[in-house]
Short mmCIF file of C-alpha atoms in Angstrom, two decimals:
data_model
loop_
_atom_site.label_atom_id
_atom_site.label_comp_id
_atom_site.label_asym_id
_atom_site.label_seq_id
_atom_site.Cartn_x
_atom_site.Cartn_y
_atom_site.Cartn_z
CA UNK V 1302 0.00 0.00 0.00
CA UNK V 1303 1.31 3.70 -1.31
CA UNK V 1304 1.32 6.00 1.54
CA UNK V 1305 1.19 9.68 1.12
CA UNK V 1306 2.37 12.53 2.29
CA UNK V 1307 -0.37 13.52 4.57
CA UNK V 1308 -0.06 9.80 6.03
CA UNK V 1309 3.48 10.42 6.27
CA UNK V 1310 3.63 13.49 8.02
CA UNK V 1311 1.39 11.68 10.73
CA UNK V 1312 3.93 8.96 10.85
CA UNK V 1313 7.05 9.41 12.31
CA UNK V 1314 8.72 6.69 10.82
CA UNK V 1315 8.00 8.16 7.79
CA UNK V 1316 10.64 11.00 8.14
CA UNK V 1317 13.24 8.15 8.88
CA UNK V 1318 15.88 7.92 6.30
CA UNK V 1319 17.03 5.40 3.64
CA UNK V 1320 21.19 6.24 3.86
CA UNK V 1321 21.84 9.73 3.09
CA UNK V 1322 18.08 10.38 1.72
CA UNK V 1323 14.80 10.78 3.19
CA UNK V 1324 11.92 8.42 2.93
CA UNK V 1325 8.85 10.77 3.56
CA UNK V 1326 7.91 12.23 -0.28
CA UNK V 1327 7.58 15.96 1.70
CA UNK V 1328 11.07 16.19 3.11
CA UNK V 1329 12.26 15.38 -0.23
CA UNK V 1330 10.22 18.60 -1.33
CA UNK V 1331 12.04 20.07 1.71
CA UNK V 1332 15.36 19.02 0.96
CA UNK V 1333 14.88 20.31 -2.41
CA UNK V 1334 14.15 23.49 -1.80
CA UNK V 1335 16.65 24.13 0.84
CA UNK V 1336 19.09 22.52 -1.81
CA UNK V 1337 18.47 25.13 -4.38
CA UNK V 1338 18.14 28.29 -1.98
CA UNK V 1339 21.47 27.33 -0.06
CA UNK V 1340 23.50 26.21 -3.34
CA UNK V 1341 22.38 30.30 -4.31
CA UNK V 1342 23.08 31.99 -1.07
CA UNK V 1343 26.71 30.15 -1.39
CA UNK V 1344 27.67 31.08 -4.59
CA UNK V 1345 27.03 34.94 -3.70
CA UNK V 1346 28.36 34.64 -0.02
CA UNK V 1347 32.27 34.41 -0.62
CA UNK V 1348 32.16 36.99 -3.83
CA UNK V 1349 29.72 39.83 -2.28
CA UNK V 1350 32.27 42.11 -0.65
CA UNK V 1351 34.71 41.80 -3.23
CA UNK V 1352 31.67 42.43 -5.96
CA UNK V 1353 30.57 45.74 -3.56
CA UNK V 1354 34.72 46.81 -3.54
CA UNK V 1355 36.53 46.21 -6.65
CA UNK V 1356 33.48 46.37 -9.23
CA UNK V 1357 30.98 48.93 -7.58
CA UNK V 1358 33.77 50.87 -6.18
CA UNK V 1359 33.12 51.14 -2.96
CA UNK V 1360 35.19 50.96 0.18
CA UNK V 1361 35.93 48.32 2.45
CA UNK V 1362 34.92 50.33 4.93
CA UNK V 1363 31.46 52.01 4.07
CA UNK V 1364 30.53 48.03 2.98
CA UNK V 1365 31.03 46.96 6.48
CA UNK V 1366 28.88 50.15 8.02
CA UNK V 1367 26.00 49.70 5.67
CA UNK V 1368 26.02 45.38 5.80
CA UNK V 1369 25.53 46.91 9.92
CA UNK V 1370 23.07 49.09 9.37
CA UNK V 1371 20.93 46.66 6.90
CA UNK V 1372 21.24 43.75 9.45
CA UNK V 1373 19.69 45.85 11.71
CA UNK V 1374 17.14 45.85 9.52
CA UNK V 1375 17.16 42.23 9.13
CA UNK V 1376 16.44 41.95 12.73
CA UNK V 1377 13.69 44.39 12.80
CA UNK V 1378 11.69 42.55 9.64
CA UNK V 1379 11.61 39.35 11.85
CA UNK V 1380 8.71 39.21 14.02
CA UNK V 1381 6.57 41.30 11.32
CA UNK V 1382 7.03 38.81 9.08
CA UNK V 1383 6.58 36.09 11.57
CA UNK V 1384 3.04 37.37 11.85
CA UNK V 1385 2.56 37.59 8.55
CA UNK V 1386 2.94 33.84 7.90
CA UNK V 1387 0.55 33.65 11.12
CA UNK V 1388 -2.11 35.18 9.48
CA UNK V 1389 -1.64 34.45 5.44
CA UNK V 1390 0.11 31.07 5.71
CA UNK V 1391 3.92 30.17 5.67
CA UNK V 1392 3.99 29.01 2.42
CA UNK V 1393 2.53 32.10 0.58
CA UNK V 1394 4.45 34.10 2.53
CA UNK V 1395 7.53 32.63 2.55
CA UNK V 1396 7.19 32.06 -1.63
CA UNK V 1397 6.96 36.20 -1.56
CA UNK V 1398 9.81 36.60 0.91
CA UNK V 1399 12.22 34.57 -1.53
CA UNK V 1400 11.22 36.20 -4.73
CA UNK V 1401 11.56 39.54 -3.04
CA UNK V 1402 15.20 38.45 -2.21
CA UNK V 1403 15.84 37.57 -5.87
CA UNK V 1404 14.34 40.46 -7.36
CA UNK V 1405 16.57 42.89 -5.52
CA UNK V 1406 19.52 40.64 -5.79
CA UNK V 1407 19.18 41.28 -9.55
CA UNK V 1408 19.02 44.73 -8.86
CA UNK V 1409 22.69 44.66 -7.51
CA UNK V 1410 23.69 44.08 -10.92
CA UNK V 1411 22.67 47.99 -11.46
CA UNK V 1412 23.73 49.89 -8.60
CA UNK V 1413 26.20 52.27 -9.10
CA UNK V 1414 26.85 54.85 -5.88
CA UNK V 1415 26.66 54.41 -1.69
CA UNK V 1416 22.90 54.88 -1.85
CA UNK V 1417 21.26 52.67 -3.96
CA UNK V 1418 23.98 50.08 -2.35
CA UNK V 1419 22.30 51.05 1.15
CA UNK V 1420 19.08 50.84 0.00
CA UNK V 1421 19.31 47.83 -1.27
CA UNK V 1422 21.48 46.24 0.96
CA UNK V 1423 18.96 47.21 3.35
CA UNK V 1424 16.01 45.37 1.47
CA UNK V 1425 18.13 41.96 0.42
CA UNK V 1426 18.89 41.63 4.34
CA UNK V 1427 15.11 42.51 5.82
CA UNK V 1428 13.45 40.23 3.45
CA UNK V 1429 15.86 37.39 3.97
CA UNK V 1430 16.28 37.62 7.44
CA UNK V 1431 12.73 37.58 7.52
CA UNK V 1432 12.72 34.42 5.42
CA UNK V 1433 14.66 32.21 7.64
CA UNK V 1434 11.97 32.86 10.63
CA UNK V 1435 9.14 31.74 8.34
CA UNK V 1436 10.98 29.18 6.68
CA UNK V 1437 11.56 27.55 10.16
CA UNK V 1438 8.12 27.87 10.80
CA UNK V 1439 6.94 26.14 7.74
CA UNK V 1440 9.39 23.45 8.98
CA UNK V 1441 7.58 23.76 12.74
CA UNK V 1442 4.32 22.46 10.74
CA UNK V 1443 5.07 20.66 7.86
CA UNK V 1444 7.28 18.10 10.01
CA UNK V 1445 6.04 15.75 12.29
CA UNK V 1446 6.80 16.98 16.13
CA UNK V 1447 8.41 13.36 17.21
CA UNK V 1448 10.94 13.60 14.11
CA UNK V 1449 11.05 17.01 13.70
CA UNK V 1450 14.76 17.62 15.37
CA UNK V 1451 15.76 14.63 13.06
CA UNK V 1452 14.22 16.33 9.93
CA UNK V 1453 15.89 19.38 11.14
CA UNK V 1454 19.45 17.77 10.70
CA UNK V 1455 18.71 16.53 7.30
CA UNK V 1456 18.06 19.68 6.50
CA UNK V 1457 21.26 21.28 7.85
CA UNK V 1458 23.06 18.97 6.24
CA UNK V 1459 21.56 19.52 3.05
CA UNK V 1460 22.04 23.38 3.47
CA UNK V 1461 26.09 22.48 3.98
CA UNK V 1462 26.12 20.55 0.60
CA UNK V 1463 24.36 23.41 -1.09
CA UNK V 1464 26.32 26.34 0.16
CA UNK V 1465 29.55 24.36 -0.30
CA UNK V 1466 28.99 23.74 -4.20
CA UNK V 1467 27.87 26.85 -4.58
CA UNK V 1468 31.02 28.55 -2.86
CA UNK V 1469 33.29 26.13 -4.91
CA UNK V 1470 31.92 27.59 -8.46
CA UNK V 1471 32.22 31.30 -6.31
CA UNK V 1472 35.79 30.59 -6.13
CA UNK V 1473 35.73 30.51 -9.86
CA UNK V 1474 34.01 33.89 -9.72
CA UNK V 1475 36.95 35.01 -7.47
CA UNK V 1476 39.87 33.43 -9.90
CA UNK V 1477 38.49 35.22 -12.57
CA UNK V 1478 37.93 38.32 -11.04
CA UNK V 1479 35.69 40.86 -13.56
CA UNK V 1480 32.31 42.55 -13.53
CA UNK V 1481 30.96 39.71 -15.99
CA UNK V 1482 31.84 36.93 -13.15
CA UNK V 1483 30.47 38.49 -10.15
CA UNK V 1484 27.36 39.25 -12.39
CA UNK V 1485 27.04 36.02 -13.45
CA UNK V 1486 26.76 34.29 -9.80
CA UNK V 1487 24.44 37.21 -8.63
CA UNK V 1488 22.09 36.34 -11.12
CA UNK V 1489 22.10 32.80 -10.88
CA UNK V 1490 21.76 33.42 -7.20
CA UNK V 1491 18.89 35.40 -8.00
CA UNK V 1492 17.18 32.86 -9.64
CA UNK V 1493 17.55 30.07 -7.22
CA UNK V 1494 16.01 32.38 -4.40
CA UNK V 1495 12.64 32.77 -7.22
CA UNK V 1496 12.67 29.03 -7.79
CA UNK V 1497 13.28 27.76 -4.10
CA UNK V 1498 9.84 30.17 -3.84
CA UNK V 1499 8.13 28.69 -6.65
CA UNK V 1500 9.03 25.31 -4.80
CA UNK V 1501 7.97 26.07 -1.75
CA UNK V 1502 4.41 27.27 -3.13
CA UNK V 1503 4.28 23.62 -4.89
CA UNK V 1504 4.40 22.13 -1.29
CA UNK V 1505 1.26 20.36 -0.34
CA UNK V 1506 -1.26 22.67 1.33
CA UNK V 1507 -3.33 22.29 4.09
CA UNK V 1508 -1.53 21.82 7.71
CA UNK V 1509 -0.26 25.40 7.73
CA UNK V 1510 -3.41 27.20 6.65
CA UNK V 1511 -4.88 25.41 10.18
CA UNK V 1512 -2.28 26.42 11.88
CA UNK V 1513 -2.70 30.17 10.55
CA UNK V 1514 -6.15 29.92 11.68
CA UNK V 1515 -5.85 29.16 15.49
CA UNK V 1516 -3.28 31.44 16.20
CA UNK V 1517 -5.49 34.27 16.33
CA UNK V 1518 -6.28 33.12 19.15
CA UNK V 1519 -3.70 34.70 21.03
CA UNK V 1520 -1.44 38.42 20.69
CA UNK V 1521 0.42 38.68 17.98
CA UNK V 1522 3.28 40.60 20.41
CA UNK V 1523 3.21 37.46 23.10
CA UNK V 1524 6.32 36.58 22.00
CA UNK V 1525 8.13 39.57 22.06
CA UNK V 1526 6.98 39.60 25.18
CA UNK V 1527 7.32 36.55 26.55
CA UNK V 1528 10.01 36.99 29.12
CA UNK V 1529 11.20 33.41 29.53
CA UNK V 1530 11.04 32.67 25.54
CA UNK V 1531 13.56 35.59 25.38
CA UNK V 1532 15.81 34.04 28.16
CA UNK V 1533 15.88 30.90 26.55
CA UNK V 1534 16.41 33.02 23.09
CA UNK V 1535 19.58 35.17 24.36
CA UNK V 1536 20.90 32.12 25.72
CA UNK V 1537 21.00 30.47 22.45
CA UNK V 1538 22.21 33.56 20.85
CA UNK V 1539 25.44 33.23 23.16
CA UNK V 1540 25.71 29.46 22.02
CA UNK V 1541 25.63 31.04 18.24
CA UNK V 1542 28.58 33.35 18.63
CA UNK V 1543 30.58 29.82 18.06
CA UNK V 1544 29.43 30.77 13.96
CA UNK V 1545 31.34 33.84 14.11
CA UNK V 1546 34.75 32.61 16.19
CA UNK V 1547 34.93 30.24 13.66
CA UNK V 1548 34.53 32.32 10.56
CA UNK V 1549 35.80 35.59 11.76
CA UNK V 1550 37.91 35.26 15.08
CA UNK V 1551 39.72 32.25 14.17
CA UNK V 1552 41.55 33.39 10.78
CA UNK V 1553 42.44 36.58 12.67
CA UNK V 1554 44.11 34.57 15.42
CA UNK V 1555 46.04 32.53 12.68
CA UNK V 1556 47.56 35.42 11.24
CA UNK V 1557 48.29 37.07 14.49
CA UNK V 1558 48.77 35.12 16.83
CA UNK V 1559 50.07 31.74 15.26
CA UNK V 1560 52.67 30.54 13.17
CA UNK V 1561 50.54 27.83 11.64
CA UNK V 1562 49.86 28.37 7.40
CA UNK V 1563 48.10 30.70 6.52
CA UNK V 1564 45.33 28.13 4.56
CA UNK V 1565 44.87 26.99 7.78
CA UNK V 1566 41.73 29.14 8.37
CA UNK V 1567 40.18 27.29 4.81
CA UNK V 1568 41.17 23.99 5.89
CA UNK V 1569 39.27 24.02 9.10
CA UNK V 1570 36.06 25.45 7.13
CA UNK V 1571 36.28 22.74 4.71
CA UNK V 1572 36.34 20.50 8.00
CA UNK V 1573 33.95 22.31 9.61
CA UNK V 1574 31.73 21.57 6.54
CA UNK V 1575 32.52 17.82 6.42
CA UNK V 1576 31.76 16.95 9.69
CA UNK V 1577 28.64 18.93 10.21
CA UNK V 1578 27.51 16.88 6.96
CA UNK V 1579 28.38 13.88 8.51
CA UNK V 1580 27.19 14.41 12.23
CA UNK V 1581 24.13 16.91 12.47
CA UNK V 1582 21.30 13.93 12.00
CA UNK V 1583 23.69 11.69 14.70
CA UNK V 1584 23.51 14.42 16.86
CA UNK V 1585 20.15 14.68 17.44
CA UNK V 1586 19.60 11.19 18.61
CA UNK V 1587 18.55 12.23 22.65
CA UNK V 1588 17.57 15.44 21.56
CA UNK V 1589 14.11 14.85 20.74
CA UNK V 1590 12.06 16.55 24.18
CA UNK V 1591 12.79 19.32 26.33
CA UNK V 1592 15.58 17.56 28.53
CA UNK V 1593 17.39 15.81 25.87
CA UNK V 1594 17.97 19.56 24.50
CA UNK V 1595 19.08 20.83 27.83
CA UNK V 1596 21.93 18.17 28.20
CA UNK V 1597 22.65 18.48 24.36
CA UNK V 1598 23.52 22.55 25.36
CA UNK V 1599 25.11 21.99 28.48
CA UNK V 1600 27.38 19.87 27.20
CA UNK V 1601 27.87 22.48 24.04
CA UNK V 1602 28.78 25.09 26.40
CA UNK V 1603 31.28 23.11 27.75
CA UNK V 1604 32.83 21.68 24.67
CA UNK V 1605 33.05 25.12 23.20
CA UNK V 1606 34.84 25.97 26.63
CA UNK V 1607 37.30 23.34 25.74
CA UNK V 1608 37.73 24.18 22.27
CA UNK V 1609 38.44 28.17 23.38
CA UNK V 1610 41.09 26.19 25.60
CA UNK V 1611 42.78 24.35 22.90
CA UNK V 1612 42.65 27.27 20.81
CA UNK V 1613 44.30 29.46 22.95
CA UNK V 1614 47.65 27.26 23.10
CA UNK V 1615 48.45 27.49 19.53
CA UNK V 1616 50.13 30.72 20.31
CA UNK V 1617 54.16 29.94 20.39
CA UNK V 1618 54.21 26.25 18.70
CA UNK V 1619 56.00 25.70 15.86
CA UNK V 1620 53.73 25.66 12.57
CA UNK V 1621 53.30 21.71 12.58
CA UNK V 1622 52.15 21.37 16.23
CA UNK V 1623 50.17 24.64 15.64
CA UNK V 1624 48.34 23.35 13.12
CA UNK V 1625 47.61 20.05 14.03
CA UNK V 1626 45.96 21.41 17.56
CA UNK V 1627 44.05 23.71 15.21
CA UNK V 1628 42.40 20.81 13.87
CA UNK V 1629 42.16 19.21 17.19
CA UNK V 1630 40.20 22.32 18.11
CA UNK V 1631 38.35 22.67 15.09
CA UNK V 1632 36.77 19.13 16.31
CA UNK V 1633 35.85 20.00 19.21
CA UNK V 1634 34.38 22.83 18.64
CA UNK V 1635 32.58 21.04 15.37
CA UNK V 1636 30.68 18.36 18.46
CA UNK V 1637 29.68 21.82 20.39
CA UNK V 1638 28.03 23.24 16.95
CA UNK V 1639 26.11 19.84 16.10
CA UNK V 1640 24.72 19.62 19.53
CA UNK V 1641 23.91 23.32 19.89
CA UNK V 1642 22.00 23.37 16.67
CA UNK V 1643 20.11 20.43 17.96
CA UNK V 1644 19.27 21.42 21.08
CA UNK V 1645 18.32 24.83 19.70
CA UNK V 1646 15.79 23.69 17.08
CA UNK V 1647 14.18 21.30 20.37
CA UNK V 1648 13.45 24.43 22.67
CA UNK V 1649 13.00 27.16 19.89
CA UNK V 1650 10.00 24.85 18.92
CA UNK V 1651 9.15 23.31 22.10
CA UNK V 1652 8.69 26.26 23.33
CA UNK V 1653 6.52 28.39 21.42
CA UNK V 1654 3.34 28.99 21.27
CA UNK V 1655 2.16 26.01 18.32
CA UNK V 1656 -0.37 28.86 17.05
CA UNK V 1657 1.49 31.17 16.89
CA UNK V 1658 4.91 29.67 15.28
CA UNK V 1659 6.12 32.13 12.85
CA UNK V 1660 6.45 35.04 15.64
CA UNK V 1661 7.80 32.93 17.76
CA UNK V 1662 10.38 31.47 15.20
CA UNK V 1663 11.02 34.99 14.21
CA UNK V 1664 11.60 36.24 17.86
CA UNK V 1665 14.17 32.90 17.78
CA UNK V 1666 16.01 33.52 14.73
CA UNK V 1667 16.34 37.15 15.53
CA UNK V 1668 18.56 36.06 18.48
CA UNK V 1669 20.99 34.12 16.38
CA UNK V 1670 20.78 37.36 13.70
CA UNK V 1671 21.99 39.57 16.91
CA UNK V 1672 24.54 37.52 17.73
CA UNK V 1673 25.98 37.03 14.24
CA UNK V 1674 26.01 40.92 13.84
CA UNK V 1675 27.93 41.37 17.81
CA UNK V 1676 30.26 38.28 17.13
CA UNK V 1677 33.07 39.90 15.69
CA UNK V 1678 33.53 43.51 17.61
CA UNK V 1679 32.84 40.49 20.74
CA UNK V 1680 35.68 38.25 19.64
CA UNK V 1681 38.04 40.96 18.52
CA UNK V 1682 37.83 42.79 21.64
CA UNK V 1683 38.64 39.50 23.65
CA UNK V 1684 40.81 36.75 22.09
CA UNK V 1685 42.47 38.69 19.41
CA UNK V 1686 43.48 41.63 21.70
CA UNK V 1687 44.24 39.78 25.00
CA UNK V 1688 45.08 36.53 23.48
CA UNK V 1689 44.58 33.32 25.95
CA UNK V 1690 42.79 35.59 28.96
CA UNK V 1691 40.16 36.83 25.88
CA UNK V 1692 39.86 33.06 25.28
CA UNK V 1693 39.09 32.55 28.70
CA UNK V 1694 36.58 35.14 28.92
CA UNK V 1695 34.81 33.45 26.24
CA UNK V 1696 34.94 30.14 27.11
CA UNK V 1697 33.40 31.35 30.52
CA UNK V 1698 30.38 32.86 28.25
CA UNK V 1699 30.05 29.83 26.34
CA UNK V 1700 29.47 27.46 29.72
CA UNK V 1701 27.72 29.99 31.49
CA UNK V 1702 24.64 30.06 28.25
CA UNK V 1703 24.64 26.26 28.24
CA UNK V 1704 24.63 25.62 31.98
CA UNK V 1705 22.02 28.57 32.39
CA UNK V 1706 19.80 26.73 29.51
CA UNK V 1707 18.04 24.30 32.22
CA UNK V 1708 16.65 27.06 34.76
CA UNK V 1709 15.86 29.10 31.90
CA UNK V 1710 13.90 26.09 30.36
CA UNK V 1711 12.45 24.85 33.44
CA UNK V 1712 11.04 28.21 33.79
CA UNK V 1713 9.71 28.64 30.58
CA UNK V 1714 8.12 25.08 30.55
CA UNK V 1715 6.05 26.20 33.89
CA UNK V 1716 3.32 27.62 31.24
CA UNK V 1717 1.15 25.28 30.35
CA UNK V 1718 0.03 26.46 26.39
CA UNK V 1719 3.67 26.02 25.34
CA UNK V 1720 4.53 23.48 22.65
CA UNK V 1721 2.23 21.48 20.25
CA UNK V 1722 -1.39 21.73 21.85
CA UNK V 1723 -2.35 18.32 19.60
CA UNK V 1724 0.93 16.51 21.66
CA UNK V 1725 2.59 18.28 23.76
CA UNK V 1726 6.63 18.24 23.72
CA UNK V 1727 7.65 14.71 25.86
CA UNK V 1728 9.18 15.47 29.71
#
């Protein structure tokens, strides 16, 4: 007997997978999708500051002020669009947040001074910031709550294949070097954001329009001001600075601070990559309720304590030794990320409001979006300036969010609406 993909969203064996590839028909939509948008966002990622410096003309550092200014932005267009998908449905909405990302990527192509730069900096990062809060949302309802975590992974995974093809034919871009290039990948970028859209409006219908419909029920501002949602929210957003150490702190600490290569920064992305591939759907196994999460991000905080640690003592060895405890702490801090990023999706969902999913996602997501933009002044100002007592400090951060996770969760979980109201989140 066929079964389809209403059955198998009520089925949670459904979402199990078959090696590397799901068995439920919808999270093959899903993986699609995410395949196409993230294969796009990687191709422009590596080339857009160079595209904004040596082809529009502008300077390095009136790029960096106005990427600041439009991911503030970003941040802002969140919870409105959260509600949005609330009331209209994730899937229309999202489909319009996506092509609105693609048209005024195209219109990058054009620009030719600081303003129309700013202004459209401005609109590329508020509608796809916005997108990633609905987009998690849509995942929130489309996958079943018992595999959801699991799906989650499959997903991440899928986004690290996507972004990594797409940033080996950047590099392509970058070898070449000329307008016609960097024009080329913004376009092509631009299209994959319209047809991830047009994808995402061919899902099947049906579960999110209900959704949209009960969570009228309550405010749309509950979760910007629901106090313990926020805790658990800034909490997370601590556990996220990891993203930025790894991308922006580390290579600075290589240069300065190390005598280990100089590709050493690019060989422990390419690792990071790998292993995330390879370990985000093992890592959610434990992860699926509330308390699962908790240990998941305690023991985060204290792995990216440790990795800080190891870090910190590649200052003084000799290149060889420097950079094989680089990859040693590259390793470590890949087991923090996987388990972070678990335990993250597991309380950002479990609890929210179920009605009321894209604010809350949006509230969530905004979190991550502050820490992203704070990361590198944070990381500058501590392990690149004071060198192992910066590392400290941070490490100190790091198991201070993810042994502060289980108050702030038992807290939250106190209210009684929280999580799915047709199951609620296992104890």
């Amino acid at each position: 007997m066929t079964t389809s993909p209403t059955d198998a969203r009520q089925d949670p064996a459904a979402t199990r997978f078959l090696g590397m590839l799901p068995t439920d028909p919808l999270l093959l939509r899903l993986s699609l999708f995410t395949l196409v948008n993230a294969f796009g966002r990687g191709l422009f990622f590596p080339v857009s500051v160079l595209y904004f410096t040596r082809v529009v003309g502008l300077s390095a550092t009136s790029v960096g002020v106005g990427l600041t200014v439009a991911g503030l932005f970003g941040i802002a267009a969140a919870v409105p669009a959260g509600r949005a998908s609330d009331r209209w449905g994730y899937r229309p909405v999202l489909t319009a947040l996506w092509t609105g990302c693609g048209v005024v990527l195209a219109a990058y192509t054009v620009i030719g001074s600081y303003a129309s730069f700013l202004a459209t900096a401005i609109g590329y990062a508020a509608l796809c910031q916005a997108s990633m809060g609905v987009r998690n949302a849509l995942y929130a309802v489309e996958l079943p709550a018992r595999t959801r975590v699991e799906g989650r992974a499959h997903l991440r995974m899928v986004t690290n294949v996507g972004m990594g093809a797409g940033g080996a034919f950047g590099a392509l871009a970058l070898q070449a070097d000329s307008r016609a290039g960097y024009t080329a990948l913004i376009l092509v970028d631009a299209v994959a954001f319209v047809v991830s859209g047009v994808l995402v409006h061919r899902l099947p219908g049906g579960t999110a329009r209900r959704t949209v419909d009960h969570a009228r029920v309550e405010s749309p501002l509950r979760a910007v001001r629901d106090l313990p949602y926020l805790s658990v929210t800034v909490l997370n957003a601590v556990l996220a600075l990891q993203y930025s150490l790894l991308e922006v702190g580390l290579p600075l600490w290589i240069v300065r601070h190390t005598d280990a290569p100089r590709w050493s920064a690019a060989l422990v992305m390419v690792l990071n990559c790998a292993l995330v591939a390879l370990l985000q759907v093992r890592a959610t196994r434990g992860v699926e309720d509330l308390p699962g999460a908790v240990r998941a991000m305690r023991r985060s905080g204290l792995l990216l304590a440790l990795a800080c640690a190891v870090f910190a003592c590649t200052a003084g060895l000799p290149p060889l030794w420097a950079l094989m405890v680089l990859v040693v702490g590259a390793v470590v801090q890949v087991l923090a990320e996987v388990l972070s990023a678990a335990g993250g999706w597991t309380v950002g969902y479990g609890l929210a409001d179920a009605r009321a999913q894209g604010v809350y996602q949006g509230v969530f997501n905004s979190g991550q979006a502050a820490a992203t933009m704070a990361a590198p002044a944070l990381v500058t100002a501590t392990a690149i300036d004071h060198g192992a007592a910066g590392w400290a400090v941070l490490g100190v951060l790091f198991i201070a969010a993810g042994l502060g996770m289980g108050p702030a969760v038992r807290r939250a979980r106190r209210d009684a609406w929280r999580g799915e109201h047709t199951g609620s989140v296992s104890s």
